[in-house]
PDB file of C-alpha atoms in Angstrom:
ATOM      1  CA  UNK D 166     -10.828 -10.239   5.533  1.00 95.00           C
ATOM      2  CA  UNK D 167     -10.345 -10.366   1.710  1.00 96.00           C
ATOM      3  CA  UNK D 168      -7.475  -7.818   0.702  1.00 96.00           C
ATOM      4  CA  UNK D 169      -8.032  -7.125  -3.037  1.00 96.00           C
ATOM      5  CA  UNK D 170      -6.444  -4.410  -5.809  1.00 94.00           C
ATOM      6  CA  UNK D 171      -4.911  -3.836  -8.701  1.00 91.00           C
ATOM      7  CA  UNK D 172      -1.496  -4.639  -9.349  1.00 87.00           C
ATOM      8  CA  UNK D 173       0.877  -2.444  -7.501  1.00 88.00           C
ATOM      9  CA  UNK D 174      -2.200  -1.032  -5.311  1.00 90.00           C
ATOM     10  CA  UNK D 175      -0.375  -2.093  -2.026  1.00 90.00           C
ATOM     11  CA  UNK D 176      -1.384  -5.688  -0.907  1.00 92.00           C
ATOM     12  CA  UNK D 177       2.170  -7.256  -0.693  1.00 88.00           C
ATOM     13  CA  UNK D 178       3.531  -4.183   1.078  1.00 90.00           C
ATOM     14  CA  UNK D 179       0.547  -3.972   3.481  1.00 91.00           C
ATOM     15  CA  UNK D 180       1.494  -7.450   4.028  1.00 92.00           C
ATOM     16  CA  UNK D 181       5.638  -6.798   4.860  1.00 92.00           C
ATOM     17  CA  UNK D 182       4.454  -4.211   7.112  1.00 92.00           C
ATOM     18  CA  UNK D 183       2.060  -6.275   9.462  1.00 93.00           C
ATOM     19  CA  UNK D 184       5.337  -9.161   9.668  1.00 93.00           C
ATOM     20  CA  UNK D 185       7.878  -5.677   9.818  1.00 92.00           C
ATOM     21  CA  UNK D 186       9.684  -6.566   6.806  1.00 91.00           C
ATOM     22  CA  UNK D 187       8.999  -2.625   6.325  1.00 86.00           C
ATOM     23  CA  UNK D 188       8.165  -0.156   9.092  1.00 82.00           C
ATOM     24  CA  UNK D 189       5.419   2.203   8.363  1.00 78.00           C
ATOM     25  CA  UNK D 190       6.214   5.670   7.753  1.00 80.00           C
ATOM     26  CA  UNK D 191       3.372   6.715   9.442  1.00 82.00           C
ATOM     27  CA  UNK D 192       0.539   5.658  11.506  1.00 86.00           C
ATOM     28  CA  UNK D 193       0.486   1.836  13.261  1.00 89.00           C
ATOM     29  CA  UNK D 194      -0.444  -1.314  12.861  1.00 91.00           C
ATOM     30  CA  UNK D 195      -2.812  -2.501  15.826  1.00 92.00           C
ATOM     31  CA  UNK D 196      -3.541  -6.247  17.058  1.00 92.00           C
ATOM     32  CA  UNK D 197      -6.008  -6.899  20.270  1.00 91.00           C
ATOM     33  CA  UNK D 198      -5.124  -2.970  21.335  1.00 92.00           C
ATOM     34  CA  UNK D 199      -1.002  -3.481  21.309  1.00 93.00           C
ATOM     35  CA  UNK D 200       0.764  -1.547  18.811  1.00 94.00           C
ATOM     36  CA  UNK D 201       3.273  -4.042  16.755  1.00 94.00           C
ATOM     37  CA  UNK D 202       6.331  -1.694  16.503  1.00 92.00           C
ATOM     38  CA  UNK D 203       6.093  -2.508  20.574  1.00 93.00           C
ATOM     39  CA  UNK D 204       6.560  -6.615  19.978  1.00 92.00           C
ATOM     40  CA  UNK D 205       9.954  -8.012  19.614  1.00 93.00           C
ATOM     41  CA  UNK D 206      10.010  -9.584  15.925  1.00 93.00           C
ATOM     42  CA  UNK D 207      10.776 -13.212  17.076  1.00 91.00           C
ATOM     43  CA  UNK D 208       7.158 -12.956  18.860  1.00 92.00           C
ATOM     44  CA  UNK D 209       5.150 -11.204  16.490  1.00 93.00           C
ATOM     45  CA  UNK D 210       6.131 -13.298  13.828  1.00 92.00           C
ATOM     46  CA  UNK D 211       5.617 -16.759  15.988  1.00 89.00           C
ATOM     47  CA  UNK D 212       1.574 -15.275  16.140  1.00 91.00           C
ATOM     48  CA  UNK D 213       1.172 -14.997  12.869  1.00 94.00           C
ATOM     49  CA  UNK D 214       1.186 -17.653  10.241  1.00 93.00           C
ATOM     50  CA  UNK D 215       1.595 -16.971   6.785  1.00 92.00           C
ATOM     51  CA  UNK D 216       1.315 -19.075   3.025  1.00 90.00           C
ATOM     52  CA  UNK D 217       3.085 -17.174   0.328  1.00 86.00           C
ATOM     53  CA  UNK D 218       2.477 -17.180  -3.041  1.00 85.00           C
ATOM     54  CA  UNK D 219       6.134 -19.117  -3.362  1.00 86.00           C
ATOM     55  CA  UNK D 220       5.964 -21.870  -1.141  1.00 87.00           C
ATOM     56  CA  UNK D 221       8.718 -22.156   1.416  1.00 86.00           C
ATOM     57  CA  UNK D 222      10.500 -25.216   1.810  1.00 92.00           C
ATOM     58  CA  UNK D 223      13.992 -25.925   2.874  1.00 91.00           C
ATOM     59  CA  UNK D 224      15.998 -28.923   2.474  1.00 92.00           C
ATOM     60  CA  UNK D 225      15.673 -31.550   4.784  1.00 95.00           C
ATOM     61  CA  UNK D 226      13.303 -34.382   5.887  1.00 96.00           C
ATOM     62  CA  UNK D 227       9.027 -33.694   5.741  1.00 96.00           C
ATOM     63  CA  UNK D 228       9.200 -34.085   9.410  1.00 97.00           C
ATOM     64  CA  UNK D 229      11.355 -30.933   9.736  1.00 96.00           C
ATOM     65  CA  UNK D 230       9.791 -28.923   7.207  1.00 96.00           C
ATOM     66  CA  UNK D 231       6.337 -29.159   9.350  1.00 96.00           C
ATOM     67  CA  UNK D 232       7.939 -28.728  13.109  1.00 95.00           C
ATOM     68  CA  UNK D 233      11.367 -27.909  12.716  1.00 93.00           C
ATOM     69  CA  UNK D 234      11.535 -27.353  16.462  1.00 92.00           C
ATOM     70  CA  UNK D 235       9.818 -30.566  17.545  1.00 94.00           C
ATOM     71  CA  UNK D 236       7.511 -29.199  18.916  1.00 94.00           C
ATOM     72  CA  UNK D 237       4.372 -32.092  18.028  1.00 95.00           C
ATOM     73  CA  UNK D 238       3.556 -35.521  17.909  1.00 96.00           C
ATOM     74  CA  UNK D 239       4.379 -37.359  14.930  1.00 96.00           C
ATOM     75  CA  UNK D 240       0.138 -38.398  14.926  1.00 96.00           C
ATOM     76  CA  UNK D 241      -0.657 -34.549  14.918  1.00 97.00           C
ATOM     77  CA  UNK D 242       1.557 -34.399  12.253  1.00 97.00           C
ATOM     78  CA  UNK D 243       0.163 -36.963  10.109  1.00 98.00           C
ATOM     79  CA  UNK D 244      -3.447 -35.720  11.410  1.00 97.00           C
ATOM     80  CA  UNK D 245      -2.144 -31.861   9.777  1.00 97.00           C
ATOM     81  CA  UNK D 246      -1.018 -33.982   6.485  1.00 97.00           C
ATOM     82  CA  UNK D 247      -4.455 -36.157   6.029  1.00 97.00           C
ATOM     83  CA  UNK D 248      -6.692 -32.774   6.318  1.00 97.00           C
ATOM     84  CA  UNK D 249      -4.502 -31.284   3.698  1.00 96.00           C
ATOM     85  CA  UNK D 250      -5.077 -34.688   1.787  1.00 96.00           C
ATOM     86  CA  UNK D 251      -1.274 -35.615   1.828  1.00 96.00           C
ATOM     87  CA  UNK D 252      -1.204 -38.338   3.868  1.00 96.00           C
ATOM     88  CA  UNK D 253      -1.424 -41.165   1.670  1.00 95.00           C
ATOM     89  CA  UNK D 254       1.313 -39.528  -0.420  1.00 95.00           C
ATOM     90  CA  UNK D 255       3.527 -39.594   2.230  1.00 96.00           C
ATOM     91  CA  UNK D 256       2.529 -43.213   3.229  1.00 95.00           C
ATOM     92  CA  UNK D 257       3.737 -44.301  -0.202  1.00 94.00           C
ATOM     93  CA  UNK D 258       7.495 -42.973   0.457  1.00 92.00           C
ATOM     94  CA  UNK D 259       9.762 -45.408   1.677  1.00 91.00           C
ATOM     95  CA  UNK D 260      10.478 -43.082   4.505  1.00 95.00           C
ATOM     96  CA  UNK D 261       7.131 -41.732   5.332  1.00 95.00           C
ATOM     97  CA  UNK D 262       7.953 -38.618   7.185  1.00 96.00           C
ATOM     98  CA  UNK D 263      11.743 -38.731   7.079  1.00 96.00           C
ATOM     99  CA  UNK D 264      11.878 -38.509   3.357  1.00 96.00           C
ATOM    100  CA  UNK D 265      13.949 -35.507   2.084  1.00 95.00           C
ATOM    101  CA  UNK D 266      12.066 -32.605   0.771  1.00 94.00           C
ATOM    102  CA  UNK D 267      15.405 -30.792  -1.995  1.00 92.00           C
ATOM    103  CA  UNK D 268      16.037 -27.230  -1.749  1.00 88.00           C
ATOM    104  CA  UNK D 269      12.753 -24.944  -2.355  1.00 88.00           C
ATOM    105  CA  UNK D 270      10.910 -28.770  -2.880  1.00 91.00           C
ATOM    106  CA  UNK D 271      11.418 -29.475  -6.120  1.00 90.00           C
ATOM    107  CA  UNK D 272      10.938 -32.997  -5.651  1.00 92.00           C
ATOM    108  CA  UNK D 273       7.122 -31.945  -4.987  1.00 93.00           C
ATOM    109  CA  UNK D 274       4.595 -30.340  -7.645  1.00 92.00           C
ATOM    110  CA  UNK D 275       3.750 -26.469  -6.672  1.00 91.00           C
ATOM    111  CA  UNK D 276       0.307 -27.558  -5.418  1.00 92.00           C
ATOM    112  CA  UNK D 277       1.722 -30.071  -3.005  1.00 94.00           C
ATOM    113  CA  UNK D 278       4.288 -27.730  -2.039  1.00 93.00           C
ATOM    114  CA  UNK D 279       1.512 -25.399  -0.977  1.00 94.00           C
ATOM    115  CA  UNK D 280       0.053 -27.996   0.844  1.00 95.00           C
ATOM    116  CA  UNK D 281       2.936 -28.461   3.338  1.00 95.00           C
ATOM    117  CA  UNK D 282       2.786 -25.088   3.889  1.00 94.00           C
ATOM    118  CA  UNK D 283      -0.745 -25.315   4.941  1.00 95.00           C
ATOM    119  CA  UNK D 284       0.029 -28.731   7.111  1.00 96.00           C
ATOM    120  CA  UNK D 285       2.966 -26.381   8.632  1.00 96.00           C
ATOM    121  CA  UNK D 286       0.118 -23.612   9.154  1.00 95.00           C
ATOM    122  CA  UNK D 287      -2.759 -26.084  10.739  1.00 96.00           C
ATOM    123  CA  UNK D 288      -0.046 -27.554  13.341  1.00 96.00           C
ATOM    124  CA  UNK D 289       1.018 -24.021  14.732  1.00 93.00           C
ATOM    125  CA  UNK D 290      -2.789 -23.030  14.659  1.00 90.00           C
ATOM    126  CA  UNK D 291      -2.090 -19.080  15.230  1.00 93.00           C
ATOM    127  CA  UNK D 292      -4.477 -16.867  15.576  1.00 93.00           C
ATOM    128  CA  UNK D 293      -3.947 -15.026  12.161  1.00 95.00           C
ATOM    129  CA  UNK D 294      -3.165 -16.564   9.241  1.00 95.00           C
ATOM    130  CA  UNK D 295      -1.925 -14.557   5.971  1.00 95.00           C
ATOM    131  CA  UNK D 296      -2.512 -16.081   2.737  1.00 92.00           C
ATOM    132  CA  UNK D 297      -1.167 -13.997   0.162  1.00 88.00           C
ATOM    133  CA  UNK D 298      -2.144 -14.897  -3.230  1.00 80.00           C
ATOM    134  CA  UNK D 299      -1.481 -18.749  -1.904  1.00 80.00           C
ATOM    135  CA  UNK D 300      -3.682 -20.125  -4.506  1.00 79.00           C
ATOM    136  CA  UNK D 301      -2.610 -17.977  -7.893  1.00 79.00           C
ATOM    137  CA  UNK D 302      -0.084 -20.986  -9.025  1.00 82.00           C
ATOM    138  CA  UNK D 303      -1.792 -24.101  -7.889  1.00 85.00           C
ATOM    139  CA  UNK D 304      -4.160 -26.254  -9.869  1.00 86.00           C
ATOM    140  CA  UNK D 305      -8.180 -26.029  -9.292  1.00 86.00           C
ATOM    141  CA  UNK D 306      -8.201 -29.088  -6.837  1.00 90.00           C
ATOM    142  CA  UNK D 307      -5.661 -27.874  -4.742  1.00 90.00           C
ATOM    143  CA  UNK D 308      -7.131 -24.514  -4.766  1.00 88.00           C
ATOM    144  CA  UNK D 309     -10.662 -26.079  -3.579  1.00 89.00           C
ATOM    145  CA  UNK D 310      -8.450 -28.208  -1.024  1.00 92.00           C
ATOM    146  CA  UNK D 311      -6.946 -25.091   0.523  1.00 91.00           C
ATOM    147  CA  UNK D 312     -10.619 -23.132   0.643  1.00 88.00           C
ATOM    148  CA  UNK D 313     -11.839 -26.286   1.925  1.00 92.00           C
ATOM    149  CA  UNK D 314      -9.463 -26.402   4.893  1.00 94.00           C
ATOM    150  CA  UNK D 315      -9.118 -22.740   6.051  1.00 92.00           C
ATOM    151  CA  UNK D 316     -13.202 -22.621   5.921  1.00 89.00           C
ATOM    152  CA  UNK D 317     -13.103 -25.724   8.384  1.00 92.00           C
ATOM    153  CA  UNK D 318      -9.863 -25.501   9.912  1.00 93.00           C
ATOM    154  CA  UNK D 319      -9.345 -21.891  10.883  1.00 93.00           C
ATOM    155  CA  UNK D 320     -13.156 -20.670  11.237  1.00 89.00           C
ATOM    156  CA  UNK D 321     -12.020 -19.348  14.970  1.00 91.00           C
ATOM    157  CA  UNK D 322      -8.894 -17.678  13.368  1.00 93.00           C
ATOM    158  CA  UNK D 323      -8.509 -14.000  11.678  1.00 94.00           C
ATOM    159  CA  UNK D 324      -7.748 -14.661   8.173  1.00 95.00           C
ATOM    160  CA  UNK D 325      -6.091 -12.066   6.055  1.00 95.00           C
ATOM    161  CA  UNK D 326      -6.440 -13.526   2.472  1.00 94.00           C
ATOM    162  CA  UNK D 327      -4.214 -11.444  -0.704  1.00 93.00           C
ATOM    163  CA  UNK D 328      -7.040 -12.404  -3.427  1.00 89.00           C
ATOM    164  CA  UNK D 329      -5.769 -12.994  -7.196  1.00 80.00           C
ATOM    165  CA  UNK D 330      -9.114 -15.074  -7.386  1.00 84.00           C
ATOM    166  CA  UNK D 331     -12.013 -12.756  -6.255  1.00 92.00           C
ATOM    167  CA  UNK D 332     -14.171 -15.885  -6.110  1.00 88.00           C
ATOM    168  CA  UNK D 333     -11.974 -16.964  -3.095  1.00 87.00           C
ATOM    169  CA  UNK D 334     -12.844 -13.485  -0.856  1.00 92.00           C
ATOM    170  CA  UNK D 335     -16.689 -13.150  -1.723  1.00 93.00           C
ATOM    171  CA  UNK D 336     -17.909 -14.953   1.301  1.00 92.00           C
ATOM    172  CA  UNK D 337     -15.364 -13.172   3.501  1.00 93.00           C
ATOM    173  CA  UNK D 338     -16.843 -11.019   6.068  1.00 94.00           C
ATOM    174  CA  UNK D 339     -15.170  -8.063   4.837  1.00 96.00           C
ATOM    175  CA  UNK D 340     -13.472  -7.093   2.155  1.00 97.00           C
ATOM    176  CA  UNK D 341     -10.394  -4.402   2.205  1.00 97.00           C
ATOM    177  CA  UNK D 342     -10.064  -2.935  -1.322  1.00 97.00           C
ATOM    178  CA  UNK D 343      -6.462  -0.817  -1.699  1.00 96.00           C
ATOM    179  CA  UNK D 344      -5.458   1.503  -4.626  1.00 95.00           C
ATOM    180  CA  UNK D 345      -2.322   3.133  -5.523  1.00 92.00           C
ATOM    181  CA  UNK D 346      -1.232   2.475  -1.811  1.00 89.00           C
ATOM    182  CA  UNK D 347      -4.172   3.828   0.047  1.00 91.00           C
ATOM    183  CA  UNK D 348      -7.353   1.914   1.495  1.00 94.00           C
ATOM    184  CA  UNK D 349     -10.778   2.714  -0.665  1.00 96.00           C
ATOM    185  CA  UNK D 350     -13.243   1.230   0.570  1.00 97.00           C
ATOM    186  CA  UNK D 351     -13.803  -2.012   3.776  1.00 97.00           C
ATOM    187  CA  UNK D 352     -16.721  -3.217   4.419  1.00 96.00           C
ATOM    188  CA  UNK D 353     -19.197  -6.619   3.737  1.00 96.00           C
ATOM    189  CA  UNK D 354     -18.689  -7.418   0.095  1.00 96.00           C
ATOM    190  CA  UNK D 355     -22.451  -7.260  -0.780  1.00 95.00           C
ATOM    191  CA  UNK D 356     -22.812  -3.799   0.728  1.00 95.00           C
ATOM    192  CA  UNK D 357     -19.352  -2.400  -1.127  1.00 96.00           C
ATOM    193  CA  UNK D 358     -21.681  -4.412  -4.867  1.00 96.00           C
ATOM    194  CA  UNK D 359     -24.570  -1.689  -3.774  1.00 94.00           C
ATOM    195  CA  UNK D 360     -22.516   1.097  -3.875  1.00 94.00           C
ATOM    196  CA  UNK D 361     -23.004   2.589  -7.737  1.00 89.00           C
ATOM    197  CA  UNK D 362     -19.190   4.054  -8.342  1.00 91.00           C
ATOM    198  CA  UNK D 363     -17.843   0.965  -5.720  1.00 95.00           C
ATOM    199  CA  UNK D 364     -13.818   0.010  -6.558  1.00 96.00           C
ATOM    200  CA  UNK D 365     -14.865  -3.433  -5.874  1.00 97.00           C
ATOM    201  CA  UNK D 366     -17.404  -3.112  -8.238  1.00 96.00           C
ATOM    202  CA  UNK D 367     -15.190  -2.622 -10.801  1.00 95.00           C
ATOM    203  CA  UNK D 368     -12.900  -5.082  -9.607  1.00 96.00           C
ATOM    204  CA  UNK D 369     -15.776  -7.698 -10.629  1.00 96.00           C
ATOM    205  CA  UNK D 370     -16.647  -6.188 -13.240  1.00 95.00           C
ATOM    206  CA  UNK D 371     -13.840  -6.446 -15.383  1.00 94.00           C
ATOM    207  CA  UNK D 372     -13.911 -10.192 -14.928  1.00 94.00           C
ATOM    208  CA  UNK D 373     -16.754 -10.599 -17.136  1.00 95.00           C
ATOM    209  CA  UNK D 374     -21.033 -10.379 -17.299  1.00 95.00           C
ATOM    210  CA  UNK D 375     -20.786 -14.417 -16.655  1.00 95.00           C
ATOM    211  CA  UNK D 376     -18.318 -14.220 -13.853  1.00 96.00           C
ATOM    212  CA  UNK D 377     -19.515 -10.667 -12.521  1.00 95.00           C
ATOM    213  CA  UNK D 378     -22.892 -12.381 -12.097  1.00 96.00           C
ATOM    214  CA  UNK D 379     -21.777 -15.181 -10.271  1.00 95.00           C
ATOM    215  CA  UNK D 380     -19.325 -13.071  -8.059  1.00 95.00           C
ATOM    216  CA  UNK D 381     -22.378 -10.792  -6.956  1.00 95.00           C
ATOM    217  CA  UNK D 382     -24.419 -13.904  -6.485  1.00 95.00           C
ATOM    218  CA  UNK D 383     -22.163 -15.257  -4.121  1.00 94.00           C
ATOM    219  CA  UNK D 384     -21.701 -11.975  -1.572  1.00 94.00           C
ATOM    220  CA  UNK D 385     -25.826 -11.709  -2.164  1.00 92.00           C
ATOM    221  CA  UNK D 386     -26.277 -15.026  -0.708  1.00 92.00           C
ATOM    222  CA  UNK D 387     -23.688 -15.028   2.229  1.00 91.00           C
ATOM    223  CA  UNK D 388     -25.841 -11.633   3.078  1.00 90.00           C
ATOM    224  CA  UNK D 389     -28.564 -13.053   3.099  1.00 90.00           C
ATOM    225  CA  UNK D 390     -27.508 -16.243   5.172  1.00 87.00           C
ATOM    226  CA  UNK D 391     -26.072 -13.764   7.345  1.00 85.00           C
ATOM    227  CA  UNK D 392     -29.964 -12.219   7.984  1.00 84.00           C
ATOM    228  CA  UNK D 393     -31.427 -14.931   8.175  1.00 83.00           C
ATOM    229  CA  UNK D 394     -29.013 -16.412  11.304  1.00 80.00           C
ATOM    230  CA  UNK D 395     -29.210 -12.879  13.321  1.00 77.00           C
ATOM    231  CA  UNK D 396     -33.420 -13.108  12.876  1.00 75.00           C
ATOM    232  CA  UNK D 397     -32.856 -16.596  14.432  1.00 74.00           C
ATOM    233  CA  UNK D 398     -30.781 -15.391  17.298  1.00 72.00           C
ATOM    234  CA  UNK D 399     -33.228 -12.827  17.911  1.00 65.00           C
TER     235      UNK D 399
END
């Protein structure tokens, strides 16, 4: 599910609320029929994975940074590290996996940074993962590297993506568009493009004719791949 809007329209607080960084005033927040306000924190939060904008890294060795409770083999951890195309970075360090990441990681650029995270995600395989605006610092390749991964990686997984890029959401089964707070319109991204007055719409639109037209091209052809495997299954 793509999760796009304005600035200020809501996404980083709809966010807080599903981890309980905020409680909702009203209404609840529902996973597989249980209520979250009804989860202790320590396990809601150990089911969900998330990869801020701001990466996350404290200061101590790579190892800890990816499994701070030892919980996995060193091989799944280089396994994690070669799909996020780190490995043979961390090869090259004298002390491979017990090299010290500094406070917040700057001894790594923001893109690599961002890949740990992702490494960190991929081990603990949760069922959701939360990316909120994870890609609206990095570089272009470590954007594609991220896509790549969570396409491949976490295809059996509910994703819950904060867009900055819309390109990154348009092949997303749905897409969750929020304004001033409130939730406008959810639904399949090429059916919210038909809609003549759609919020998405105008989401794409202000990106520009060039990019509009490739944005619309892209939720056209996912619908229509979409067609084309349910009249095979049938």
């Amino acid at each position: 599910v793509g999760i796009v809007g304005r600035t200020g329209a809501g996404k980083t607080s709809l966010v807080s609320a599903l981890f309980r960084l905020e409680e909702p005033a009203g209404g609840s927040i529902v996973i597989d029929g249980v209520d979250i306000c009804t989860i202790g924190l320590h396990e809601l939060r150990r089911n969900i994975s998330i990869i801020p904008q701001d990466p996350v890294l404290f200061g101590g060795t790579i190892r800890y940074n990816l499994d701070p409770f030892d919980l996995y083999d060193e091989s799944d951890i280089w396994r994690a590290l070669e799909q996020v195309q780190l490995k043979s970075a961390i090869e090259g360090l004298d002390e491979g996996l017990l090299s010290i990441i500094r406070e917040g990681g700057s001894n790594f650029s923001v893109g690599q940074r961002q890949l740990f995270c992702l490494a960190r995600a991929l081990l603990r395989k949760n069922p959701i993962l939360v990316l909120d605006e994870a890609t609206a610092n990095v570089d272009i390749k470590t954007d594609s590297i991220i896509q790549e991964v969570i396409r491949e990686q976490f295809s059996e997984c509910t994703i819950l993506t904060v867009a900055h890029r819309l390109n990154t959401v348009m092949d997303y089964d749905k897409i969750m568009v929020l304004d001033k707070g409130v939730l406008v319109e959810y639904d399949e991204p090429h059916l919210l493009l038909s809609r003549p007055s759609s919020y998405l719409g105008q989401l794409v639109d202000q990106t520009g004719p060039i990019n509009a037209n490739k944005l619309r091209n892209i939720a056209f052809m996912i619908h229509e791949k979409k067609l084309s495997l349910t009249k095979n299954l049938t």
